[in-house]
Amino acid sequence: MPNRSVRFTGINFENPFLLSSAPPTESENNILRAFEAGWGGVVTKTIGLHPVVNVVGAKAKFMRTSPDDASVSMKKRPGAALHSSWNWELISDKTLDWWVPRLRRIKEAFPSRVLIASIMAGSGNDKELRNWQTLARACQENGADGLELNFSCPHMDRKDMGSNIGKDEGLCSVVTEAVKEVATVPVWCKLTPATRDMVVEAAACFRGGADAIVSSNTFPSLPMIDPETLEFEINVDGKVSSGGLGGPAILPMSLANMARMTKAFPDKAFSGIGGISDFSQALSYFLLGCGTVQVCTAAMLDQAVGPRVIQRLNAGLDAFLEQHAAADGWRSVEEFRGIRRDRVVLQSEIRRPDASEYEGGYEHVEGYAAPTERPVSMSS
């Protein structure tokens, strides 16, 4: 029989599918509904210590595209397909004291499901490092099976938080190490794609003691400008700041980032995020080396917590394992995890028609005639 269960960073999951830290996991009710729907794990909306006040009006919207003109817009149009999600929502506006009893109640209600607490504090001084430790202790003592450090939010209201930590390898390492000093549960680091090379920051997190890398958060972006009103499609008083792009549009870029990291650290643990709505997308992450995957946009569009999405994911995994059980002997995700990672190579390693005539894109002897060219006679 197909085996959905996985063991990831020492934690047993009934299935490898999690709701990511985002609006779907902002409340006790949503998280309970998610576990009732069948998700193997949930990562809470990020819990912090500093007060958070979100922007006025809509904090998240969805962009769609149509085949006739390839336009991308937040406007709903007949025949349009989902392109992406866009949000500029901050971390949870609920206090740690609000979260603590709810973490405890959620875990008591679903002791076999995995509850990961996403946490965030500032950086750059000992006080902020102690804040990270305060959050870690409170969450793990009240039921969290693991901690996810938010080094990735692309639009925090403070400059010493979120992706500004994730773009600094020194801060990644120092903060991770500080949390590991007090952690009694696995520690995951969620990184930002808004950096030159995520392998650098992943390495720094592993040096700090991280048990896994989560990749990645949304991509920094702006909403479209309406060609009729000349206003951004989502704004406050006509103004907009960078937000986060998620959903189908980021899938290929997220896979590329994940491949770089899993190839650099083939023996480390990774949880993949970006563009997953059914098993075919999740499979790409597993084949590149991920042990679990996380979902946001698709769940938001399905009763906020994705009851139909998790049914599709579980059904897809079961069907895949049944298909490959006889021929390949695969009965769990671990059997095929990472088997396509080595297919990702440097561009120069891709076969050319005739290697003997290819010199890496350069002339054989730069500045001189090629050996096959005959010199022009000067005797005439």
PDB file of N, CA, C and O in Angstrom, residues 188-233:
ATOM      1  N   TRP A 188      13.891  25.435  11.439  1.00  0.00           N
ATOM      2  CA  TRP A 188      13.942  25.634   9.993  1.00  0.00           C
ATOM      3  C   TRP A 188      14.149  27.117   9.708  1.00  0.00           C
ATOM      4  O   TRP A 188      13.640  27.975  10.440  1.00  0.00           O
ATOM      5  N   CYS A 189      14.860  27.453   8.649  1.00  0.00           N
ATOM      6  CA  CYS A 189      15.060  28.848   8.241  1.00  0.00           C
ATOM      7  C   CYS A 189      14.393  29.079   6.886  1.00  0.00           C
ATOM      8  O   CYS A 189      14.719  28.399   5.912  1.00  0.00           O
ATOM      9  N   LYS A 190      13.470  30.017   6.838  1.00  0.00           N
ATOM     10  CA  LYS A 190      12.768  30.342   5.598  1.00  0.00           C
ATOM     11  C   LYS A 190      13.462  31.530   4.934  1.00  0.00           C
ATOM     12  O   LYS A 190      13.520  32.622   5.495  1.00  0.00           O
ATOM     13  N   LEU A 191      13.974  31.306   3.721  1.00  0.00           N
ATOM     14  CA  LEU A 191      14.808  32.297   3.056  1.00  0.00           C
ATOM     15  C   LEU A 191      14.041  33.107   2.014  1.00  0.00           C
ATOM     16  O   LEU A 191      12.972  32.724   1.562  1.00  0.00           O
ATOM     17  N   THR A 192      14.639  34.218   1.638  1.00  0.00           N
ATOM     18  CA  THR A 192      14.089  35.089   0.610  1.00  0.00           C
ATOM     19  C   THR A 192      14.774  34.826  -0.723  1.00  0.00           C
ATOM     20  O   THR A 192      15.988  34.578  -0.765  1.00  0.00           O
ATOM     21  N   PRO A 193      14.029  34.904  -1.847  1.00  0.00           N
ATOM     22  CA  PRO A 193      14.672  34.789  -3.155  1.00  0.00           C
ATOM     23  C   PRO A 193      15.328  36.091  -3.598  1.00  0.00           C
ATOM     24  O   PRO A 193      15.987  36.124  -4.641  1.00  0.00           O
ATOM     25  N   ALA A 194      15.147  37.151  -2.814  1.00  0.00           N
ATOM     26  CA  ALA A 194      15.651  38.474  -3.201  1.00  0.00           C
ATOM     27  C   ALA A 194      17.109  38.639  -2.796  1.00  0.00           C
ATOM     28  O   ALA A 194      17.470  39.538  -2.027  1.00  0.00           O
ATOM     29  N   THR A 195      17.950  37.757  -3.303  1.00  0.00           N
ATOM     30  CA  THR A 195      19.371  37.812  -2.998  1.00  0.00           C
ATOM     31  C   THR A 195      20.137  37.269  -4.190  1.00  0.00           C
ATOM     32  O   THR A 195      19.551  36.646  -5.083  1.00  0.00           O
ATOM     33  N   ARG A 196      21.431  37.498  -4.233  1.00  0.00           N
ATOM     34  CA  ARG A 196      22.206  37.101  -5.409  1.00  0.00           C
ATOM     35  C   ARG A 196      22.283  35.591  -5.553  1.00  0.00           C
ATOM     36  O   ARG A 196      22.134  35.050  -6.652  1.00  0.00           O
ATOM     37  N   ASP A 197      22.536  34.902  -4.456  1.00  0.00           N
ATOM     38  CA  ASP A 197      22.692  33.458  -4.520  1.00  0.00           C
ATOM     39  C   ASP A 197      22.231  32.865  -3.198  1.00  0.00           C
ATOM     40  O   ASP A 197      22.914  32.985  -2.179  1.00  0.00           O
ATOM     41  N   MET A 198      21.079  32.195  -3.197  1.00  0.00           N
ATOM     42  CA  MET A 198      20.521  31.662  -1.965  1.00  0.00           C
ATOM     43  C   MET A 198      21.396  30.599  -1.327  1.00  0.00           C
ATOM     44  O   MET A 198      21.268  30.323  -0.127  1.00  0.00           O
ATOM     45  N   VAL A 199      22.296  30.010  -2.098  1.00  0.00           N
ATOM     46  CA  VAL A 199      23.203  29.012  -1.539  1.00  0.00           C
ATOM     47  C   VAL A 199      24.050  29.623  -0.427  1.00  0.00           C
ATOM     48  O   VAL A 199      24.349  28.978   0.581  1.00  0.00           O
ATOM     49  N   VAL A 200      24.428  30.888  -0.582  1.00  0.00           N
ATOM     50  CA  VAL A 200      25.261  31.570   0.415  1.00  0.00           C
ATOM     51  C   VAL A 200      24.518  31.673   1.747  1.00  0.00           C
ATOM     52  O   VAL A 200      25.069  31.354   2.810  1.00  0.00           O
ATOM     53  N   GLU A 201      23.263  32.124   1.685  1.00  0.00           N
ATOM     54  CA  GLU A 201      22.488  32.269   2.922  1.00  0.00           C
ATOM     55  C   GLU A 201      22.120  30.912   3.516  1.00  0.00           C
ATOM     56  O   GLU A 201      22.080  30.744   4.734  1.00  0.00           O
ATOM     57  N   ALA A 202      21.849  29.934   2.648  1.00  0.00           N
ATOM     58  CA  ALA A 202      21.565  28.584   3.150  1.00  0.00           C
ATOM     59  C   ALA A 202      22.768  28.038   3.913  1.00  0.00           C
ATOM     60  O   ALA A 202      22.625  27.447   4.992  1.00  0.00           O
ATOM     61  N   ALA A 203      23.948  28.230   3.361  1.00  0.00           N
ATOM     62  CA  ALA A 203      25.164  27.781   4.030  1.00  0.00           C
ATOM     63  C   ALA A 203      25.321  28.441   5.396  1.00  0.00           C
ATOM     64  O   ALA A 203      25.709  27.795   6.379  1.00  0.00           O
ATOM     65  N   ALA A 204      25.011  29.736   5.450  1.00  0.00           N
ATOM     66  CA  ALA A 204      25.131  30.467   6.712  1.00  0.00           C
ATOM     67  C   ALA A 204      24.157  29.917   7.754  1.00  0.00           C
ATOM     68  O   ALA A 204      24.500  29.772   8.931  1.00  0.00           O
ATOM     69  N   CYS A 205      22.935  29.594   7.328  1.00  0.00           N
ATOM     70  CA  CYS A 205      21.955  29.026   8.255  1.00  0.00           C
ATOM     71  C   CYS A 205      22.412  27.668   8.758  1.00  0.00           C
ATOM     72  O   CYS A 205      22.301  27.365   9.958  1.00  0.00           O
ATOM     73  N   PHE A 206      22.939  26.852   7.862  1.00  0.00           N
ATOM     74  CA  PHE A 206      23.435  25.540   8.287  1.00  0.00           C
ATOM     75  C   PHE A 206      24.613  25.691   9.253  1.00  0.00           C
ATOM     76  O   PHE A 206      24.746  24.914  10.204  1.00  0.00           O
ATOM     77  N   ARG A 207      25.471  26.684   9.014  1.00  0.00           N
ATOM     78  CA  ARG A 207      26.572  26.919   9.960  1.00  0.00           C
ATOM     79  C   ARG A 207      26.032  27.298  11.336  1.00  0.00           C
ATOM     80  O   ARG A 207      26.641  26.962  12.362  1.00  0.00           O
ATOM     81  N   GLY A 208      24.911  27.986  11.357  1.00  0.00           N
ATOM     82  CA  GLY A 208      24.297  28.362  12.628  1.00  0.00           C
ATOM     83  C   GLY A 208      23.554  27.232  13.303  1.00  0.00           C
ATOM     84  O   GLY A 208      23.072  27.396  14.426  1.00  0.00           O
ATOM     85  N   GLY A 209      23.430  26.104  12.608  1.00  0.00           N
ATOM     86  CA  GLY A 209      22.801  24.933  13.208  1.00  0.00           C
ATOM     87  C   GLY A 209      21.417  24.609  12.696  1.00  0.00           C
ATOM     88  O   GLY A 209      20.731  23.748  13.269  1.00  0.00           O
ATOM     89  N   ALA A 210      20.962  25.254  11.613  1.00  0.00           N
ATOM     90  CA  ALA A 210      19.616  25.005  11.088  1.00  0.00           C
ATOM     91  C   ALA A 210      19.428  23.540  10.733  1.00  0.00           C
ATOM     92  O   ALA A 210      20.331  22.892  10.194  1.00  0.00           O
ATOM     93  N   ASP A 211      18.233  23.034  11.015  1.00  0.00           N
ATOM     94  CA  ASP A 211      17.900  21.656  10.668  1.00  0.00           C
ATOM     95  C   ASP A 211      17.343  21.547   9.258  1.00  0.00           C
ATOM     96  O   ASP A 211      17.371  20.457   8.668  1.00  0.00           O
ATOM     97  N   ALA A 212      16.825  22.641   8.712  1.00  0.00           N
ATOM     98  CA  ALA A 212      16.278  22.616   7.353  1.00  0.00           C
ATOM     99  C   ALA A 212      16.198  24.027   6.810  1.00  0.00           C
ATOM    100  O   ALA A 212      16.155  25.016   7.558  1.00  0.00           O
ATOM    101  N   ILE A 213      16.159  24.111   5.479  1.00  0.00           N
ATOM    102  CA  ILE A 213      15.915  25.368   4.778  1.00  0.00           C
ATOM    103  C   ILE A 213      14.549  25.285   4.116  1.00  0.00           C
ATOM    104  O   ILE A 213      14.208  24.271   3.479  1.00  0.00           O
ATOM    105  N   VAL A 214      13.774  26.342   4.246  1.00  0.00           N
ATOM    106  CA  VAL A 214      12.477  26.462   3.581  1.00  0.00           C
ATOM    107  C   VAL A 214      12.628  27.498   2.483  1.00  0.00           C
ATOM    108  O   VAL A 214      13.087  28.612   2.736  1.00  0.00           O
ATOM    109  N   SER A 215      12.285  27.130   1.254  1.00  0.00           N
ATOM    110  CA  SER A 215      12.473  28.043   0.125  1.00  0.00           C
ATOM    111  C   SER A 215      11.308  27.939  -0.835  1.00  0.00           C
ATOM    112  O   SER A 215      10.968  26.869  -1.309  1.00  0.00           O
ATOM    113  N   SER A 216      10.737  29.092  -1.070  1.00  0.00           N
ATOM    114  CA  SER A 216      11.147  30.350  -0.458  1.00  0.00           C
ATOM    115  C   SER A 216       9.903  31.175  -0.221  1.00  0.00           C
ATOM    116  O   SER A 216       8.786  30.745  -0.525  1.00  0.00           O
ATOM    117  N   ASN A 217      10.105  32.348   0.286  1.00  0.00           N
ATOM    118  CA  ASN A 217       8.997  33.285   0.422  1.00  0.00           C
ATOM    119  C   ASN A 217       8.681  33.876  -0.957  1.00  0.00           C
ATOM    120  O   ASN A 217       9.296  33.534  -1.963  1.00  0.00           O
ATOM    121  N   THR A 218       7.725  34.767  -0.974  1.00  0.00           N
ATOM    122  CA  THR A 218       7.309  35.400  -2.224  1.00  0.00           C
ATOM    123  C   THR A 218       8.402  36.302  -2.793  1.00  0.00           C
ATOM    124  O   THR A 218       9.325  36.718  -2.082  1.00  0.00           O
ATOM    125  N   PHE A 219       8.285  36.594  -4.086  1.00  0.00           N
ATOM    126  CA  PHE A 219       9.267  37.434  -4.776  1.00  0.00           C
ATOM    127  C   PHE A 219       8.856  38.909  -4.678  1.00  0.00           C
ATOM    128  O   PHE A 219       7.690  39.246  -4.938  1.00  0.00           O
ATOM    129  N   PRO A 220       9.786  39.813  -4.319  1.00  0.00           N
ATOM    130  CA  PRO A 220       9.446  41.242  -4.272  1.00  0.00           C
ATOM    131  C   PRO A 220       8.910  41.710  -5.618  1.00  0.00           C
ATOM    132  O   PRO A 220       9.457  41.358  -6.671  1.00  0.00           O
ATOM    133  N   SER A 221       7.842  42.500  -5.599  1.00  0.00           N
ATOM    134  CA  SER A 221       7.189  42.875  -6.857  1.00  0.00           C
ATOM    135  C   SER A 221       6.236  44.043  -6.634  1.00  0.00           C
ATOM    136  O   SER A 221       5.946  44.416  -5.496  1.00  0.00           O
ATOM    137  N   LEU A 222       5.739  44.580  -7.731  1.00  0.00           N
ATOM    138  CA  LEU A 222       4.708  45.609  -7.708  1.00  0.00           C
ATOM    139  C   LEU A 222       3.470  45.103  -8.447  1.00  0.00           C
ATOM    140  O   LEU A 222       3.578  44.307  -9.380  1.00  0.00           O
ATOM    141  N   PRO A 223       2.290  45.583  -8.064  1.00  0.00           N
ATOM    142  CA  PRO A 223       1.088  45.245  -8.821  1.00  0.00           C
ATOM    143  C   PRO A 223       1.072  46.003 -10.151  1.00  0.00           C
ATOM    144  O   PRO A 223       1.866  46.927 -10.357  1.00  0.00           O
ATOM    145  N   MET A 224       0.183  45.608 -11.044  1.00  0.00           N
ATOM    146  CA  MET A 224       0.080  46.258 -12.340  1.00  0.00           C
ATOM    147  C   MET A 224      -0.585  47.634 -12.212  1.00  0.00           C
ATOM    148  O   MET A 224      -1.314  47.910 -11.261  1.00  0.00           O
ATOM    149  N   ILE A 225      -0.311  48.493 -13.186  1.00  0.00           N
ATOM    150  CA  ILE A 225      -0.972  49.797 -13.275  1.00  0.00           C
ATOM    151  C   ILE A 225      -2.126  49.686 -14.253  1.00  0.00           C
ATOM    152  O   ILE A 225      -1.959  49.208 -15.379  1.00  0.00           O
ATOM    153  N   ASP A 226      -3.292  50.092 -13.829  1.00  0.00           N
ATOM    154  CA  ASP A 226      -4.488  50.047 -14.677  1.00  0.00           C
ATOM    155  C   ASP A 226      -4.317  51.037 -15.834  1.00  0.00           C
ATOM    156  O   ASP A 226      -4.119  52.234 -15.596  1.00  0.00           O
ATOM    157  N   PRO A 227      -4.379  50.584 -17.089  1.00  0.00           N
ATOM    158  CA  PRO A 227      -4.157  51.495 -18.217  1.00  0.00           C
ATOM    159  C   PRO A 227      -5.243  52.539 -18.388  1.00  0.00           C
ATOM    160  O   PRO A 227      -5.031  53.546 -19.059  1.00  0.00           O
ATOM    161  N   GLU A 228      -6.401  52.329 -17.769  1.00  0.00           N
ATOM    162  CA  GLU A 228      -7.492  53.307 -17.887  1.00  0.00           C
ATOM    163  C   GLU A 228      -7.416  54.374 -16.801  1.00  0.00           C
ATOM    164  O   GLU A 228      -7.550  55.568 -17.081  1.00  0.00           O
ATOM    165  N   THR A 229      -7.186  53.961 -15.563  1.00  0.00           N
ATOM    166  CA  THR A 229      -7.141  54.931 -14.457  1.00  0.00           C
ATOM    167  C   THR A 229      -5.733  55.440 -14.185  1.00  0.00           C
ATOM    168  O   THR A 229      -5.557  56.445 -13.503  1.00  0.00           O
ATOM    169  N   LEU A 230      -4.735  54.715 -14.685  1.00  0.00           N
ATOM    170  CA  LEU A 230      -3.321  55.011 -14.417  1.00  0.00           C
ATOM    171  C   LEU A 230      -2.979  54.913 -12.936  1.00  0.00           C
ATOM    172  O   LEU A 230      -2.020  55.513 -12.454  1.00  0.00           O
ATOM    173  N   GLU A 231      -3.754  54.109 -12.215  1.00  0.00           N
ATOM    174  CA  GLU A 231      -3.502  53.849 -10.794  1.00  0.00           C
ATOM    175  C   GLU A 231      -3.059  52.401 -10.620  1.00  0.00           C
ATOM    176  O   GLU A 231      -3.449  51.512 -11.385  1.00  0.00           O
ATOM    177  N   PHE A 232      -2.237  52.142  -9.603  1.00  0.00           N
ATOM    178  CA  PHE A 232      -1.906  50.764  -9.277  1.00  0.00           C
ATOM    179  C   PHE A 232      -3.185  50.026  -8.897  1.00  0.00           C
ATOM    180  O   PHE A 232      -4.068  50.588  -8.235  1.00  0.00           O
ATOM    181  N   GLU A 233      -3.271  48.767  -9.314  1.00  0.00           N
ATOM    182  CA  GLU A 233      -4.511  48.023  -9.103  1.00  0.00           C
ATOM    183  C   GLU A 233      -4.815  47.763  -7.633  1.00  0.00           C
ATOM    184  O   GLU A 233      -5.957  47.509  -7.262  1.00  0.00           O
TER     185      GLU A 233
END
